[in-house]
XYZ file of C-alpha atoms in Angstrom:
742
model
C -259.232 113.350 -36.834
C -258.141 117.320 -36.807
C -254.405 117.952 -37.308
C -252.163 119.607 -34.295
C -250.863 122.867 -35.206
C -249.226 124.947 -32.607
C -252.664 127.160 -32.026
C -254.149 124.014 -31.223
C -251.333 123.250 -28.574
C -251.509 126.369 -26.723
C -255.513 126.095 -26.795
C -254.418 123.206 -24.436
C -252.950 125.145 -22.010
C -249.421 123.711 -22.562
C -246.359 125.412 -23.465
C -243.731 124.607 -25.994
C -241.207 122.930 -23.768
C -244.290 120.585 -22.325
C -245.374 120.021 -26.343
C -241.841 119.211 -26.727
C -241.521 116.984 -23.942
C -244.938 115.470 -24.806
C -242.949 114.590 -28.550
C -240.532 112.957 -26.369
C -242.692 110.993 -23.979
C -244.991 109.663 -26.979
C -242.093 109.327 -29.917
C -244.622 110.711 -31.905
C -246.663 113.675 -32.758
C -250.066 113.005 -30.775
C -253.564 112.907 -32.193
C -256.412 115.342 -30.240
C -257.422 112.981 -27.977
C -253.947 112.205 -26.461
C -253.471 115.976 -26.914
C -256.412 116.774 -24.577
C -255.077 113.499 -22.373
C -251.913 115.075 -21.316
C -252.767 118.811 -21.423
C -255.709 118.185 -18.683
C -252.858 115.385 -16.215
C -250.221 118.350 -16.843
C -252.462 121.571 -15.550
C -251.386 122.639 -12.815
C -254.809 121.750 -11.013
C -254.013 118.204 -11.831
C -250.102 117.870 -11.899
C -249.233 119.921 -9.395
C -246.220 121.065 -11.089
C -245.417 124.607 -9.571
C -245.962 123.592 -5.945
C -245.341 119.484 -5.574
C -241.250 120.495 -4.903
C -242.554 122.374 -1.888
C -245.282 120.462 -0.521
C -242.865 118.098 0.050
C -242.172 120.006 3.445
C -245.543 119.325 5.149
C -245.029 116.775 8.007
C -247.779 113.829 7.377
C -247.247 111.507 10.085
C -248.078 110.618 13.085
C -248.931 107.376 15.152
C -252.438 108.167 14.551
C -252.494 108.903 10.777
C -253.490 105.952 8.579
C -253.557 107.577 5.414
C -252.017 110.899 4.453
C -251.497 112.993 1.002
C -252.000 110.618 -2.281
C -255.515 108.924 -1.621
C -259.155 110.294 -2.253
C -259.033 112.271 1.157
C -257.055 111.576 4.468
C -257.385 108.816 7.413
C -257.262 109.557 11.188
C -257.629 106.796 13.847
C -260.266 108.440 16.319
C -260.429 105.449 18.509
C -262.500 101.952 18.953
C -261.607 101.004 15.294
C -263.436 104.052 13.672
C -261.403 106.551 11.536
C -262.455 109.622 10.461
C -261.778 110.591 6.449
C -261.668 114.112 5.548
C -260.728 116.373 2.460
C -260.777 120.003 1.498
C -261.022 121.250 -2.046
C -261.185 124.197 -4.577
C -263.646 125.316 -6.645
C -262.866 128.538 -7.467
C -263.155 129.374 -10.775
C -266.165 127.989 -12.281
C -267.795 129.514 -9.099
C -266.959 133.286 -10.641
C -268.282 132.122 -13.776
C -271.364 130.631 -12.160
C -272.004 130.650 -8.565
C -274.879 128.241 -8.063
C -273.845 125.561 -10.128
C -270.134 126.298 -9.211
C -270.462 126.133 -5.575
C -272.893 123.156 -5.654
C -270.522 121.050 -7.845
C -267.779 121.786 -5.267
C -269.822 120.394 -2.535
C -270.429 117.102 -4.391
C -267.187 116.816 -5.424
C -265.526 117.319 -2.420
C -268.738 115.064 -0.886
C -267.409 111.958 -3.352
C -263.854 112.137 -2.310
C -264.820 111.261 1.191
C -267.640 108.240 0.506
C -264.962 106.905 -2.240
C -262.591 105.936 0.852
C -265.805 104.008 2.381
C -266.927 106.791 5.027
C -270.377 108.143 5.300
C -270.027 111.394 5.276
C -271.194 113.232 8.386
C -270.402 116.877 7.978
C -269.698 119.889 5.231
C -267.897 123.259 5.744
C -266.632 125.432 3.502
C -264.409 128.550 3.333
C -265.266 131.580 1.201
C -263.716 134.591 -0.263
C -265.432 137.471 -1.674
C -264.441 141.166 -2.861
C -265.606 144.221 -2.052
C -269.175 144.495 -0.453
C -270.228 147.201 -3.060
C -268.876 145.593 -6.175
C -271.448 145.323 -8.785
C -270.801 141.522 -9.196
C -270.440 140.423 -5.547
C -274.090 140.190 -4.260
C -274.754 137.659 -7.000
C -271.853 136.113 -6.435
C -272.350 135.461 -2.826
C -276.104 134.729 -3.406
C -275.552 132.159 -6.221
C -272.896 130.893 -4.492
C -274.420 130.490 -0.928
C -277.520 128.998 -3.013
C -275.539 126.319 -4.019
C -273.717 125.405 -1.002
C -277.581 125.068 0.874
C -279.136 123.583 -2.629
C -276.630 120.787 -3.091
C -275.353 119.762 0.932
C -278.994 120.160 2.101
C -280.487 118.208 -0.632
C -277.550 115.400 -0.201
C -278.275 115.074 3.425
C -275.004 115.871 5.006
C -274.921 118.575 7.682
C -273.428 121.955 6.849
C -271.734 122.848 9.942
C -269.128 125.564 9.925
C -266.911 127.509 7.687
C -265.117 131.371 7.293
C -266.383 134.120 4.687
C -263.582 136.622 4.210
C -264.124 140.264 2.091
C -261.272 142.188 0.630
C -261.095 143.935 -2.988
C -257.946 141.312 -3.849
C -261.269 138.801 -4.482
C -263.494 141.180 -6.934
C -262.011 139.104 -10.286
C -261.685 135.867 -8.245
C -263.481 134.430 -5.644
C -262.510 131.578 -3.903
C -265.056 128.728 -2.706
C -263.407 125.794 -0.969
C -265.406 123.128 0.298
C -264.235 120.590 3.123
C -266.401 117.278 4.132
C -265.598 114.935 7.022
C -266.732 111.416 7.182
C -266.768 108.357 9.627
C -265.598 104.793 8.570
C -264.492 101.761 10.440
C -260.947 101.177 9.763
C -261.205 97.797 8.142
C -263.721 98.916 5.587
C -261.197 100.992 4.097
C -261.128 101.624 0.382
C -258.132 102.914 -1.671
C -257.359 103.786 -5.471
C -254.658 101.714 -6.425
C -255.932 99.334 -9.674
C -254.746 95.570 -9.595
C -255.415 92.369 -11.121
C -254.758 91.678 -14.385
C -257.749 90.662 -16.362
C -260.064 92.716 -13.643
C -263.289 94.455 -14.804
C -262.881 98.580 -14.830
C -265.961 99.469 -14.542
C -268.534 102.643 -14.412
C -271.001 103.670 -12.350
C -273.648 107.231 -11.972
C -274.373 109.260 -13.552
C -274.149 109.209 -17.955
C -271.295 111.328 -19.292
C -272.554 114.434 -20.790
C -270.613 117.853 -22.581
C -270.647 119.838 -19.279
C -267.246 120.532 -17.374
C -265.056 119.854 -20.574
C -261.833 121.540 -20.072
C -262.941 122.592 -16.358
C -259.323 121.419 -15.326
C -257.679 123.425 -17.973
C -260.071 126.397 -17.283
C -259.138 126.233 -13.697
C -255.053 126.132 -14.177
C -255.245 129.933 -15.736
C -256.067 132.995 -14.518
C -259.397 135.087 -15.633
C -259.140 137.094 -18.846
C -261.741 139.715 -20.241
C -263.605 136.501 -21.499
C -264.486 134.699 -18.385
C -268.154 135.017 -18.895
C -267.620 132.549 -22.133
C -266.128 129.785 -20.357
C -269.667 129.302 -18.308
C -269.904 125.373 -20.773
C -266.763 124.731 -18.702
C -268.742 124.321 -15.540
C -270.453 121.299 -14.222
C -274.013 120.707 -13.120
C -274.706 118.966 -9.916
C -277.581 117.006 -9.209
C -277.368 116.160 -5.248
C -280.562 113.502 -5.240
C -278.106 111.229 -7.464
C -275.377 112.057 -5.599
C -277.316 111.007 -2.150
C -277.980 107.826 -4.571
C -274.716 107.069 -5.230
C -273.440 107.261 -1.671
C -276.124 104.766 -0.961
C -274.939 102.246 -3.518
C -271.239 102.662 -3.172
C -271.428 102.295 0.482
C -273.573 98.787 0.173
C -271.315 97.262 -2.079
C -268.552 98.741 0.087
C -270.135 95.976 2.531
C -268.757 93.187 0.653
C -265.642 92.247 -0.908
C -266.101 92.859 -4.624
C -264.116 96.087 -4.493
C -260.604 96.055 -5.702
C -260.314 100.031 -6.316
C -262.403 102.776 -6.494
C -261.906 106.478 -7.503
C -264.087 109.535 -7.854
C -263.987 110.992 -11.210
C -263.301 114.519 -10.387
C -261.571 117.428 -11.869
C -260.557 115.530 -15.867
C -263.039 113.242 -15.045
C -262.526 109.808 -16.533
C -258.717 110.627 -17.583
C -257.921 111.376 -14.536
C -259.629 108.611 -12.684
C -258.129 106.199 -15.324
C -255.105 107.713 -15.265
C -254.628 107.524 -11.295
C -255.999 104.219 -10.673
C -253.966 102.407 -12.788
C -250.434 104.549 -12.168
C -251.123 103.620 -8.436
C -250.942 100.560 -8.861
C -248.216 100.327 -11.501
C -250.694 98.498 -13.834
C -251.855 99.419 -17.164
C -255.560 100.275 -18.182
C -257.836 99.456 -21.625
C -260.712 101.208 -21.754
C -263.858 100.402 -25.178
C -265.293 104.198 -25.046
C -268.496 102.431 -27.041
C -269.439 100.887 -23.558
C -269.155 104.551 -21.684
C -272.470 105.785 -20.985
C -273.184 108.628 -22.334
C -276.394 111.418 -22.081
C -275.729 113.370 -25.605
C -275.576 111.998 -28.800
C -272.665 111.934 -30.788
C -269.936 112.368 -27.860
C -266.417 111.803 -29.392
C -263.693 109.733 -27.279
C -262.260 113.782 -26.298
C -265.153 114.739 -25.160
C -265.715 111.520 -23.151
C -262.221 111.585 -21.559
C -262.450 115.340 -20.669
C -265.879 115.611 -19.382
C -266.796 116.171 -15.725
C -269.868 115.561 -15.425
C -270.776 114.930 -12.261
C -271.984 111.716 -10.231
C -269.348 109.433 -11.053
C -267.137 106.826 -10.180
C -264.640 104.049 -11.399
C -264.072 100.819 -10.108
C -262.097 97.825 -10.744
C -263.688 94.640 -9.544
C -262.907 91.192 -8.239
C -263.564 88.546 -10.869
C -266.931 87.721 -11.409
C -268.387 90.018 -9.084
C -269.313 92.201 -12.355
C -273.576 90.946 -11.806
C -273.970 91.546 -7.993
C -272.327 95.134 -8.327
C -274.716 95.291 -10.948
C -277.801 94.694 -9.488
C -276.987 97.091 -6.347
C -276.489 99.755 -8.899
C -279.606 99.281 -11.414
C -281.848 99.248 -7.923
C -280.518 102.688 -6.613
C -281.488 103.547 -10.455
C -277.755 104.467 -11.293
C -275.870 103.746 -14.724
C -273.518 100.447 -14.485
C -271.213 99.540 -17.207
C -268.019 97.191 -17.609
C -265.767 100.078 -20.506
C -262.567 97.925 -19.924
C -259.920 95.845 -18.232
C -256.503 96.437 -16.033
C -253.708 95.117 -18.015
C -249.813 94.965 -17.519
C -248.968 97.151 -19.903
C -248.227 100.380 -18.415
C -250.399 102.041 -20.697
C -253.516 103.792 -20.850
C -255.029 102.413 -24.422
C -258.244 103.761 -25.587
C -260.670 102.003 -28.501
C -263.235 103.077 -30.046
C -265.622 101.584 -32.739
C -263.073 98.948 -33.501
C -260.064 101.529 -33.516
C -256.931 102.551 -31.346
C -257.765 106.091 -30.507
C -255.487 106.610 -28.066
C -251.977 105.107 -26.697
C -249.647 106.551 -23.980
C -247.617 105.713 -21.325
C -248.300 105.981 -18.021
C -245.226 107.007 -16.380
C -245.629 110.588 -18.084
C -248.633 111.343 -17.181
C -248.444 111.136 -13.306
C -245.350 110.534 -11.727
C -243.692 111.874 -14.382
C -245.323 114.886 -14.821
C -243.843 118.221 -15.595
C -242.209 119.389 -12.070
C -240.574 122.978 -11.674
C -238.641 124.965 -9.248
C -240.641 128.318 -10.059
C -238.300 131.374 -8.941
C -239.186 133.231 -6.116
C -238.163 135.911 -3.877
C -236.334 135.972 -0.893
C -238.296 137.135 2.443
C -236.111 140.066 2.684
C -236.846 140.993 -1.361
C -240.374 140.227 -0.507
C -240.875 142.810 2.298
C -239.682 145.069 -0.447
C -242.501 143.820 -2.970
C -245.141 144.044 -0.568
C -244.262 147.442 0.401
C -245.972 147.192 4.200
C -245.433 150.346 6.052
C -243.991 149.806 9.808
C -246.195 150.488 12.527
C -243.970 153.394 13.594
C -246.769 155.208 16.292
C -249.208 153.619 17.825
C -252.489 155.391 17.788
C -255.387 155.288 19.844
C -258.905 155.060 20.049
C -260.969 158.224 20.349
C -263.851 156.281 21.180
C -263.222 152.635 22.414
C -267.614 152.023 21.940
C -268.393 153.176 19.358
C -265.324 151.380 17.574
C -266.078 148.062 18.955
C -269.462 148.848 17.460
C -268.366 149.025 14.035
C -265.856 146.562 14.015
C -268.686 144.146 15.759
C -271.137 145.480 12.152
C -268.180 145.459 9.972
C -267.852 143.081 6.558
C -265.483 140.976 8.357
C -267.018 140.521 11.954
C -270.287 140.989 10.667
C -272.792 137.958 11.474
C -273.069 135.192 9.241
C -276.381 134.020 10.186
C -278.049 135.280 7.025
C -275.568 132.274 5.477
C -275.691 129.626 7.839
C -279.739 129.776 8.535
C -279.748 128.316 4.767
C -278.145 125.118 5.441
C -279.430 122.382 6.892
C -277.064 122.335 9.917
C -278.550 119.302 11.810
C -279.706 116.518 9.490
C -278.404 113.141 10.672
C -279.325 114.536 14.675
C -275.554 114.255 15.289
C -275.047 117.843 15.637
C -273.865 119.296 19.232
C -272.217 122.265 18.163
C -273.351 124.475 14.882
C -272.129 126.878 13.186
C -271.587 130.647 15.125
C -268.757 129.187 17.795
C -265.088 128.280 17.387
C -265.734 124.949 16.089
C -268.826 122.693 15.147
C -268.869 119.490 17.064
C -270.396 116.280 15.631
C -271.299 113.543 17.094
C -270.248 109.640 16.078
C -273.175 108.285 15.388
C -274.065 105.627 18.417
C -270.728 106.942 20.486
C -270.106 108.817 22.994
C -267.360 110.422 21.198
C -267.470 113.801 18.926
C -265.387 115.199 15.685
C -264.427 119.226 16.339
C -263.915 120.905 13.000
C -263.239 124.131 11.895
C -261.605 126.052 8.844
C -259.157 129.105 9.120
C -257.137 131.067 7.560
C -256.053 134.957 7.787
C -254.671 136.265 4.138
C -253.761 140.289 5.413
C -251.365 138.827 8.033
C -250.384 135.801 4.728
C -249.689 139.018 2.180
C -247.693 141.254 4.712
C -245.774 137.790 6.179
C -246.241 134.600 4.681
C -244.021 132.571 6.734
C -245.829 133.881 9.476
C -249.305 133.701 8.032
C -248.648 130.473 7.037
C -247.921 129.559 10.986
C -250.978 131.676 12.046
C -253.644 130.077 9.591
C -252.408 126.436 11.411
C -252.391 127.984 15.188
C -255.688 129.213 15.074
C -256.822 125.894 13.586
C -255.388 124.291 16.454
C -256.581 127.176 18.646
C -260.140 126.729 17.293
C -260.255 123.065 18.164
C -258.828 123.442 21.715
C -261.490 126.087 22.275
C -264.562 123.429 22.278
C -262.303 120.706 24.137
C -260.818 119.302 21.811
C -257.285 117.111 21.058
C -256.792 118.480 17.912
C -255.293 115.798 15.202
C -254.643 116.504 11.816
C -255.518 119.155 8.972
C -256.516 119.095 5.360
C -255.767 122.510 2.879
C -257.032 124.035 0.214
C -253.857 126.515 -0.877
C -255.324 129.378 -2.862
C -252.602 131.838 -4.626
C -252.303 133.688 -7.644
C -249.839 133.179 -10.586
C -246.711 130.911 -9.460
C -244.696 132.380 -12.975
C -244.494 135.472 -10.580
C -241.477 135.203 -8.147
C -243.563 137.175 -5.473
C -246.412 135.000 -5.871
C -244.530 132.026 -5.638
C -242.493 133.362 -2.278
C -245.986 134.090 -0.930
C -246.240 130.030 -1.523
C -243.056 129.268 -0.401
C -243.609 131.204 2.625
C -246.705 130.048 3.658
C -245.685 126.629 3.412
C -242.900 126.578 5.597
C -244.632 128.547 8.080
C -247.708 126.164 8.085
C -244.541 122.975 7.950
C -243.025 124.488 11.518
C -246.269 124.849 12.900
C -247.493 121.552 12.218
C -244.079 120.276 13.380
C -244.216 122.208 16.773
C -248.201 121.666 17.411
C -248.202 117.655 16.502
C -250.964 118.883 14.075
C -249.915 116.517 10.316
C -251.356 117.655 7.701
C -252.856 114.460 5.321
C -254.510 115.589 2.629
C -255.583 118.871 0.566
C -255.362 120.727 -2.562
C -253.778 123.500 -4.563
C -255.556 126.209 -6.431
C -253.259 128.321 -8.554
C -253.592 131.451 -10.998
C -256.644 132.979 -9.135
C -256.165 136.591 -10.827
C -258.112 138.368 -13.042
C -257.897 140.976 -15.982
C -261.321 141.143 -16.441
C -263.105 144.389 -15.418
C -263.226 145.271 -11.891
C -261.118 142.588 -10.920
C -257.510 143.356 -9.596
C -254.902 141.077 -10.374
C -253.712 138.433 -7.916
C -256.049 137.302 -4.764
C -254.749 137.611 -1.490
C -252.220 134.431 -0.354
C -255.294 132.288 0.883
C -254.216 129.062 2.399
C -257.094 127.511 3.988
C -256.683 124.830 6.630
C -259.375 122.645 7.603
C -258.712 120.929 11.212
C -260.393 117.741 13.026
C -260.257 117.338 16.595
C -261.378 114.285 18.723
C -263.595 114.752 21.799
C -263.601 112.004 24.155
C -266.962 112.673 25.248
C -269.070 115.402 23.199
C -270.916 116.309 26.767
C -267.954 117.873 27.864
C -267.092 120.340 25.004
C -266.769 123.978 25.603
C -269.131 126.695 23.887
C -268.739 130.451 23.495
C -271.971 131.521 24.617
C -272.452 129.135 27.981
C -271.581 132.045 30.302
C -273.490 132.459 33.642
C -274.508 135.009 35.491
C -272.081 136.382 37.989
C -268.786 134.795 36.606
C -265.360 135.774 36.341
C -263.763 136.516 32.852
C -260.134 135.212 32.724
C -257.780 136.015 29.931
C -254.972 133.321 29.206
C -252.238 134.366 27.628
C -250.141 137.830 27.932
C -251.946 140.755 27.563
C -251.562 142.486 23.990
C -249.790 144.989 22.615
C -249.979 144.410 18.641
C -251.825 145.988 16.510
C -250.266 145.966 13.153
C -252.140 144.158 10.527
C -255.357 144.160 12.704
C -259.046 145.101 12.000
C -259.036 147.716 14.338
C -256.056 149.402 12.516
C -258.128 148.573 8.886
C -261.733 149.416 9.939
C -261.088 152.132 12.763
C -257.077 154.281 11.647
C -258.033 153.199 7.468
C -254.571 151.389 7.779
C -252.805 148.291 6.735
C -249.781 148.912 8.575
C -247.306 146.572 10.280
C -245.963 142.938 10.437
C -248.877 140.731 11.510
C -248.464 139.168 15.729
C -245.678 136.561 15.636
C -247.019 132.838 16.516
C -244.855 131.782 19.482
C -245.879 128.007 18.809
C -244.086 126.793 22.346
C -246.779 129.221 23.985
C -249.052 128.177 21.606
C -249.562 124.436 22.684
C -248.839 124.891 26.151
C -252.018 127.163 26.397
C -253.996 125.103 24.424
C -253.619 121.909 25.982
C -254.253 124.279 29.643
C -257.488 125.147 28.311
C -258.338 121.591 26.995
C -257.169 120.760 30.500
C -260.107 123.166 32.069
C -262.494 122.112 30.373
C -262.462 118.453 30.659
C -262.026 119.099 34.600
C -265.211 121.266 34.074
C -263.191 124.257 35.455
C -264.386 126.929 32.860
C -268.037 127.488 31.582
C -267.228 129.288 28.701
C -264.786 129.168 26.031
C -263.655 131.415 23.328
C -260.094 132.023 21.360
C -259.092 135.745 21.008
C -258.533 136.285 17.220
C -259.785 138.791 14.931
C -260.735 142.282 16.682
C -258.675 141.012 19.562
C -259.672 140.658 23.026
C -262.682 143.226 23.633
C -264.420 141.877 19.967
C -264.134 138.267 21.640
C -265.573 139.480 24.656
C -268.658 141.031 23.189
C -269.089 137.900 20.702
C -269.120 135.385 23.959
C -271.791 138.334 25.341
C -274.106 138.502 22.059
C -273.375 134.725 22.633
C -274.839 134.078 25.980
C -277.570 137.180 26.457
C -275.170 138.987 29.281
C -272.786 141.693 28.887
C -269.612 142.217 30.812
C -267.757 144.495 32.865
C -263.943 144.815 32.201
C -262.018 145.315 35.629
C -260.875 148.709 36.542
C -258.054 147.476 38.084
C -256.829 145.691 35.045
C -257.265 148.946 33.010
C -255.359 151.032 35.390
C -252.723 148.353 34.876
C -252.849 148.418 31.107
C -253.144 151.711 30.218
C -252.487 151.770 26.410
C -256.243 150.704 26.064
C -255.772 150.203 22.257
C -253.597 147.453 21.800
C -254.876 146.193 24.890
C -258.229 145.923 23.651
C -257.863 145.444 19.957
C -254.319 143.890 19.354
C -254.505 140.563 17.708
C -251.345 138.823 19.344
C -251.349 135.125 19.274
C -252.135 132.511 21.384
C -255.000 133.502 23.874
C -258.186 132.570 25.156
C -261.119 133.823 26.962
C -262.237 131.663 29.781
C -265.330 132.351 32.232
C -265.575 130.749 35.577
C -268.319 130.512 38.667
C -265.892 129.330 40.924
C -262.708 130.715 39.704
C -260.295 129.838 42.855
C -258.879 126.117 41.210
C -258.857 127.831 37.959
C -256.571 130.530 39.605
C -254.468 127.590 41.209
C -254.173 125.402 38.064
C -252.598 128.675 36.207
C -250.085 129.964 39.039
C -249.317 126.028 38.954
C -248.609 126.140 34.702
C -247.075 129.439 34.735
C -249.388 130.328 31.768
C -249.577 134.162 31.704
C -253.381 135.196 32.600
C -255.638 138.016 34.180
C -258.903 138.559 35.717
C -260.252 141.017 33.350
C -263.755 141.441 34.514
C -267.109 139.598 35.113
C -270.470 138.543 33.260
C -273.668 140.245 34.355
C -275.805 143.020 32.934
C -277.087 144.097 29.504
C -274.302 146.242 28.386
C -270.179 145.791 27.769
C -268.693 148.035 30.341
C -265.065 149.617 29.757
C -264.481 152.163 32.449
C -266.361 154.824 31.602
C -267.730 154.176 27.916
C -270.544 151.017 27.214
C -272.254 149.899 24.416
C -275.370 148.319 25.044
C -275.708 144.574 24.183
C -279.190 145.629 22.101
C -277.043 147.615 20.006
C -274.505 145.213 19.551
C -276.703 142.876 18.147
C -278.201 144.982 15.512
C -274.683 145.801 14.343
C -273.867 142.236 14.530
C -276.847 140.678 12.692
C -277.400 143.780 10.066
C -274.431 143.621 7.615
C -275.718 140.589 5.464
C -279.608 141.442 5.718
C -278.914 145.223 4.671
C -276.532 143.467 1.852
C -278.345 141.038 0.062
C -281.683 143.160 0.495
C -283.262 140.814 3.507
C -283.848 138.223 0.684
C -282.503 134.193 1.120
C -280.955 133.417 -2.085
C -282.159 131.461 -5.030
C -281.443 128.477 -7.658
């Protein structure tokens, strides 16, 4: 094997200190296979060495949590012996380098995390961040990412039901592609990854191993330089048709009692899956590399261990069950091979051509991996660094109707129909609410209940004040689930940040996590799974430096009766429109301020978590009692944008009440402020709603009525036809009216 030099160590992403730590763990010089294994297991992507310390602050337990962080996905109790299993993960760097395959394999990987645990996937979502729409690369990136998500999800037969898309120059050189999958399983048929049973067979199933994706985890743990295009070979290649076969084969075997443990081969492939299974089980593992199914000639153990070829799983089977399992996988035309066994050594031993090519203690690879307490700025130091100007004077709108029209057609708020119509939203027949509302609603097959699912984050808030931004990301997720009538149960997250070795970036990580933790505790909304993606920075031409801090949140809630779900566009003609929550006053960091006034000033709106919970519980109660006809949470763009979105969804206009306008003369913050904890609801009979609001002592106001073909604000008005043209026009114009192609 090649000699290990300082250059070799550096190429594998290890610092000199980490290499010394490796030498101490081994008690000798590593060979190239061992160096490769340490490099991926100690990468940021696999070890979370810069974030693990702070992730411990997050609340992860509740009576309905069956499995929190630490497994392939989180598991919650949804009643009747059923469980929801879900997780969100990133595929950012691969999607920038090769957008179609990067996004496609991101979907494939998160699907495997969920069905590995015994769940049939029922819904996919995604959270996408792109740079400036007119950036030279952006049209190519958008087209490829959307095609990759649709191409994989549509072929594998899982509906893509929701998500979000943001644009900002900070993502010019490093887009974000976060994928989420939700599955449903019986609680007595959940599978875990801890290997057990000395002498039990370790079995490889799925596709053959190739040379695609080698060093993918290492590449995802460094920022982009000028050579990002040269990293194309590190991007995996997906096959959704094989994934579909793998889902069915795994679920068929899971119906038996043959499986002891099962693990997806995701980041770092065979290395991470085998290390995680053995370390979680407190056992050792021996692998015979000659038995690994390979699709390319002359593959070495180094390549086999570091390949991130897709559609592969690792299992530990009960003694004597190998023939039964093999018959199932052969029937589904998938590879099956016994490649090793569980041992009592506490070590990973690899054999090839009759020789031992790696012998590593498992402790240093997993639980004893490096853990850093990175320096970070204090909250006050960060504010000085971020240089967000205070909003010392409140500007006024010169033309409210024109401002609304511009906002509704802006990249931040324009319809995402061009994107989601390329996804199969209804395969499986259980989608109740499709993309375009506050949350997707998917029926639990064969029952009357449903899951509500959403993804949320407002990165501009997180940049201006990481703590408040972290609170907001959780609170808006909670609000969106409540807006369709679901009780929020738990969240997953995908924490996207820049280089943690920069104290200002580490301040963003720490601040966002502390805000998220406080919100989760106050809302009884635990975190059960997640992913950390760091080093999202680019030095490439046209790229900025770090992305905006983007702790994307995926939320899941439960509707006991899917027929009682509320929707954005279900108002009736002549309904009253009610504001739940105090009239707004906060313009800081608002879209109106950025898009109309050209400013990014002020602090983000503060999140009152007590009010957030009380208002959400009230809204859910009104939906359950059938006292409201339509519901929409108020977020980006403020109250007037929310009203316009409801009007576009229902096809009915609305008129704001002149008395409400007169009582609140500061019309710009009133109409466009983004204060938190607020909803718009409509009611055909307002008396019971008004009595309930008074009894609950929740701030509220009747602000207008539904009807007509325009939004009317005092003497200003804008027609629904003009709003629709602006709202629907952005993406077709940007993309030339064409759907993306592979």
